[in-house]
Amino acid sequence: MPVQMQLSRIIISEINENQVIYLKEVDGDRQFPILIGIFEATSIDRRVKAFRAPRPLTHDLLVNIVESMGAELDSVVISDLRDHTYFAKLRIRRDGELLEIDSRPSDAIAVAVTCDPPLPIYVAEEVLHEAIDD
C-alpha cells in the first residue's frame, strides 16, 4: 500500500550540481531525500513560494495540456528504486480510466505542486523502506 508523503524541504545549492528535496510521511515520522537537478528544484521552489511567471513554464504547460484534453491530474506515485535511481508515475484520470505515465520523480513532483490544490504524493512502501535503510 503506498504511503502518502509531503514535500518537507527543498535545498538549492549554487555550488553543487545536484539539489535535494525531502519527502516526509504525512501520518508518520519517516522521511528521505531525493537528489534532483537545478531546473526541477527551481520549478518546485517557485511553486511552493507562489511565484507566478508571466508565461507558462514547462510544468505549467504539461498541466494545461492534460486539462485541455479533458483529463484530470490525480496523483504522483514514486513506485521503484533501482541502483540509487527513483522511478515515478504521474497518474491521470481520463474517461473514468486511471493512466500511469512514466516520469522522473522531480518532474512529477513539480507537476504536483503546480496544480491547485497540489496533487497527493505517494511512495510505495517497499521504496520507502529501501530509501530509509539505504
mmCIF file of C-alpha atoms in Angstrom:
data_model
loop_
_atom_site.group_PDB
_atom_site.id
_atom_site.type_symbol
_atom_site.label_atom_id
_atom_site.label_comp_id
_atom_site.label_asym_id
_atom_site.label_seq_id
_atom_site.Cartn_x
_atom_site.Cartn_y
_atom_site.Cartn_z
ATOM 1 C CA MET A 1 0.000 0.000 0.000
ATOM 2 C CA PRO A 2 1.525 3.354 -0.983
ATOM 3 C CA VAL A 3 2.298 5.831 1.802
ATOM 4 C CA GLN A 4 1.186 9.443 1.420
ATOM 5 C CA MET A 5 4.111 11.864 1.650
ATOM 6 C CA GLN A 6 4.519 15.604 1.528
ATOM 7 C CA LEU A 7 7.291 17.840 0.341
ATOM 8 C CA SER A 8 9.050 18.959 3.507
ATOM 9 C CA ARG A 9 12.264 20.660 2.344
ATOM 10 C CA ILE A 10 13.960 21.951 -0.775
ATOM 11 C CA ILE A 11 17.688 22.550 -0.636
ATOM 12 C CA ILE A 12 19.090 24.541 -3.539
ATOM 13 C CA SER A 13 22.852 24.966 -3.738
ATOM 14 C CA GLU A 14 24.601 27.159 -6.248
ATOM 15 C CA ILE A 15 27.851 25.215 -5.872
ATOM 16 C CA ASN A 16 26.523 21.650 -6.241
ATOM 17 C CA GLU A 17 25.189 20.049 -9.401
ATOM 18 C CA ASN A 18 22.517 18.082 -7.531
ATOM 19 C CA GLN A 19 19.829 19.694 -5.433
ATOM 20 C CA VAL A 20 17.856 17.915 -2.706
ATOM 21 C CA ILE A 21 14.179 17.623 -1.883
ATOM 22 C CA TYR A 22 12.903 15.819 1.202
ATOM 23 C CA LEU A 23 9.649 13.923 1.337
ATOM 24 C CA LYS A 24 8.093 13.318 4.763
ATOM 25 C CA GLU A 25 5.374 10.858 5.662
ATOM 26 C CA VAL A 26 2.014 12.638 6.160
ATOM 27 C CA ASP A 27 0.882 10.433 9.066
ATOM 28 C CA GLY A 28 4.281 9.480 10.455
ATOM 29 C CA ASP A 29 7.889 10.451 11.002
ATOM 30 C CA ARG A 30 9.671 8.767 8.101
ATOM 31 C CA GLN A 31 11.396 10.964 5.553
ATOM 32 C CA PHE A 32 14.031 10.648 2.861
ATOM 33 C CA PRO A 33 15.921 12.798 0.354
ATOM 34 C CA ILE A 34 15.866 12.687 -3.435
ATOM 35 C CA LEU A 35 18.640 14.288 -5.488
ATOM 36 C CA ILE A 36 17.281 16.330 -8.394
ATOM 37 C CA GLY A 37 18.510 18.816 -10.980
ATOM 38 C CA ILE A 38 18.644 22.573 -10.558
ATOM 39 C CA PHE A 39 15.844 23.294 -13.064
ATOM 40 C CA GLU A 40 13.362 20.977 -11.375
ATOM 41 C CA ALA A 41 14.379 22.228 -7.916
ATOM 42 C CA THR A 42 13.882 25.821 -9.035
ATOM 43 C CA SER A 43 10.493 24.991 -10.549
ATOM 44 C CA ILE A 44 9.346 23.270 -7.348
ATOM 45 C CA ASP A 45 10.690 26.093 -5.183
ATOM 46 C CA ARG A 46 8.909 28.756 -7.266
ATOM 47 C CA ARG A 47 5.578 26.940 -6.933
ATOM 48 C CA VAL A 48 5.930 26.435 -3.197
ATOM 49 C CA LYS A 49 6.646 30.167 -2.846
ATOM 50 C CA ALA A 50 3.602 31.006 -5.068
ATOM 51 C CA PHE A 51 5.725 32.637 -7.802
ATOM 52 C CA ARG A 52 3.743 33.093 -10.997
ATOM 53 C CA ALA A 53 5.630 33.528 -14.243
ATOM 54 C CA PRO A 54 4.138 35.880 -16.847
ATOM 55 C CA ARG A 55 4.053 32.990 -19.354
ATOM 56 C CA PRO A 56 3.575 29.251 -18.779
ATOM 57 C CA LEU A 57 6.706 27.359 -17.788
ATOM 58 C CA THR A 58 7.288 23.713 -18.734
ATOM 59 C CA HIS A 59 5.348 22.180 -15.847
ATOM 60 C CA ASP A 60 2.503 24.695 -16.356
ATOM 61 C CA LEU A 61 2.401 23.618 -19.984
ATOM 62 C CA LEU A 62 2.051 19.963 -19.022
ATOM 63 C CA VAL A 63 -0.803 20.716 -16.605
ATOM 64 C CA ASN A 64 -2.525 22.872 -19.250
ATOM 65 C CA ILE A 65 -2.224 20.148 -21.904
ATOM 66 C CA VAL A 66 -3.707 17.467 -19.638
ATOM 67 C CA GLU A 67 -6.608 19.708 -18.622
ATOM 68 C CA SER A 68 -7.226 20.874 -22.225
ATOM 69 C CA MET A 69 -7.572 17.228 -23.271
ATOM 70 C CA GLY A 70 -10.397 16.765 -20.768
ATOM 71 C CA ALA A 71 -8.304 14.740 -18.337
ATOM 72 C CA GLU A 72 -7.552 15.357 -14.675
ATOM 73 C CA LEU A 73 -4.219 15.052 -12.896
ATOM 74 C CA ASP A 74 -4.750 12.647 -9.998
ATOM 75 C CA SER A 75 -1.551 11.975 -8.043
ATOM 76 C CA VAL A 76 2.127 11.083 -8.102
ATOM 77 C CA VAL A 77 3.476 7.672 -7.089
ATOM 78 C CA ILE A 78 7.170 7.023 -6.533
ATOM 79 C CA SER A 79 6.999 3.399 -7.485
ATOM 80 C CA ASP A 80 10.511 1.987 -7.637
ATOM 81 C CA LEU A 81 14.121 2.443 -6.556
ATOM 82 C CA ARG A 82 16.799 0.741 -8.639
ATOM 83 C CA ASP A 83 20.550 1.383 -8.489
ATOM 84 C CA HIS A 84 20.007 4.560 -6.434
ATOM 85 C CA THR A 85 17.542 5.895 -9.032
ATOM 86 C CA TYR A 86 13.917 6.604 -8.159
ATOM 87 C CA PHE A 87 11.107 5.961 -10.644
ATOM 88 C CA ALA A 88 7.734 7.651 -10.554
ATOM 89 C CA LYS A 89 4.340 7.638 -12.224
ATOM 90 C CA LEU A 90 2.192 10.663 -12.894
ATOM 91 C CA ARG A 91 -1.395 9.449 -12.560
ATOM 92 C CA ILE A 92 -4.022 10.969 -14.856
ATOM 93 C CA ARG A 93 -7.762 10.252 -14.997
ATOM 94 C CA ARG A 94 -9.443 10.301 -18.369
ATOM 95 C CA ASP A 95 -12.885 8.964 -19.216
ATOM 96 C CA GLY A 96 -13.013 7.051 -15.924
ATOM 97 C CA GLU A 97 -9.678 5.334 -16.599
ATOM 98 C CA LEU A 98 -6.572 5.862 -14.469
ATOM 99 C CA LEU A 99 -3.487 6.222 -16.645
ATOM 100 C CA GLU A 100 0.025 5.995 -15.203
ATOM 101 C CA ILE A 101 2.666 7.917 -17.125
ATOM 102 C CA ASP A 102 6.362 7.167 -16.509
ATOM 103 C CA SER A 103 8.116 10.209 -15.051
ATOM 104 C CA ARG A 104 11.182 11.306 -13.178
ATOM 105 C CA PRO A 105 10.160 11.977 -9.565
ATOM 106 C CA SER A 106 11.410 15.567 -9.831
ATOM 107 C CA ASP A 107 9.161 16.330 -12.806
ATOM 108 C CA ALA A 108 6.183 14.537 -11.278
ATOM 109 C CA ILE A 109 6.586 16.484 -8.022
ATOM 110 C CA ALA A 110 6.993 19.742 -9.967
ATOM 111 C CA VAL A 111 3.687 18.983 -11.713
ATOM 112 C CA ALA A 112 2.108 18.066 -8.364
ATOM 113 C CA VAL A 113 2.968 21.426 -6.801
ATOM 114 C CA THR A 114 1.920 23.274 -9.985
ATOM 115 C CA CYS A 115 -1.645 22.012 -9.557
ATOM 116 C CA ASP A 116 -4.104 23.899 -7.360
ATOM 117 C CA PRO A 117 -4.603 22.233 -4.979
ATOM 118 C CA PRO A 118 -1.307 20.305 -5.136
ATOM 119 C CA LEU A 119 -1.604 16.641 -6.070
ATOM 120 C CA PRO A 120 -1.067 13.980 -3.418
ATOM 121 C CA ILE A 121 2.353 12.312 -3.495
ATOM 122 C CA TYR A 122 2.616 8.623 -2.625
ATOM 123 C CA VAL A 123 5.630 6.359 -2.190
ATOM 124 C CA ALA A 124 5.452 2.579 -2.434
ATOM 125 C CA GLU A 125 6.104 1.067 0.997
ATOM 126 C CA GLU A 126 8.997 -1.050 -0.308
ATOM 127 C CA VAL A 127 10.621 2.046 -1.845
ATOM 128 C CA LEU A 128 10.228 3.972 1.404
ATOM 129 C CA HIS A 129 11.711 1.093 3.359
ATOM 130 C CA GLU A 130 14.667 0.773 0.980
ATOM 131 C CA ALA A 131 15.238 4.561 0.837
ATOM 132 C CA ILE A 132 15.397 4.844 4.619
ATOM 133 C CA ASP A 133 17.608 1.762 5.047
ATOM 134 C CA ASP A 134 19.912 2.790 2.188
#
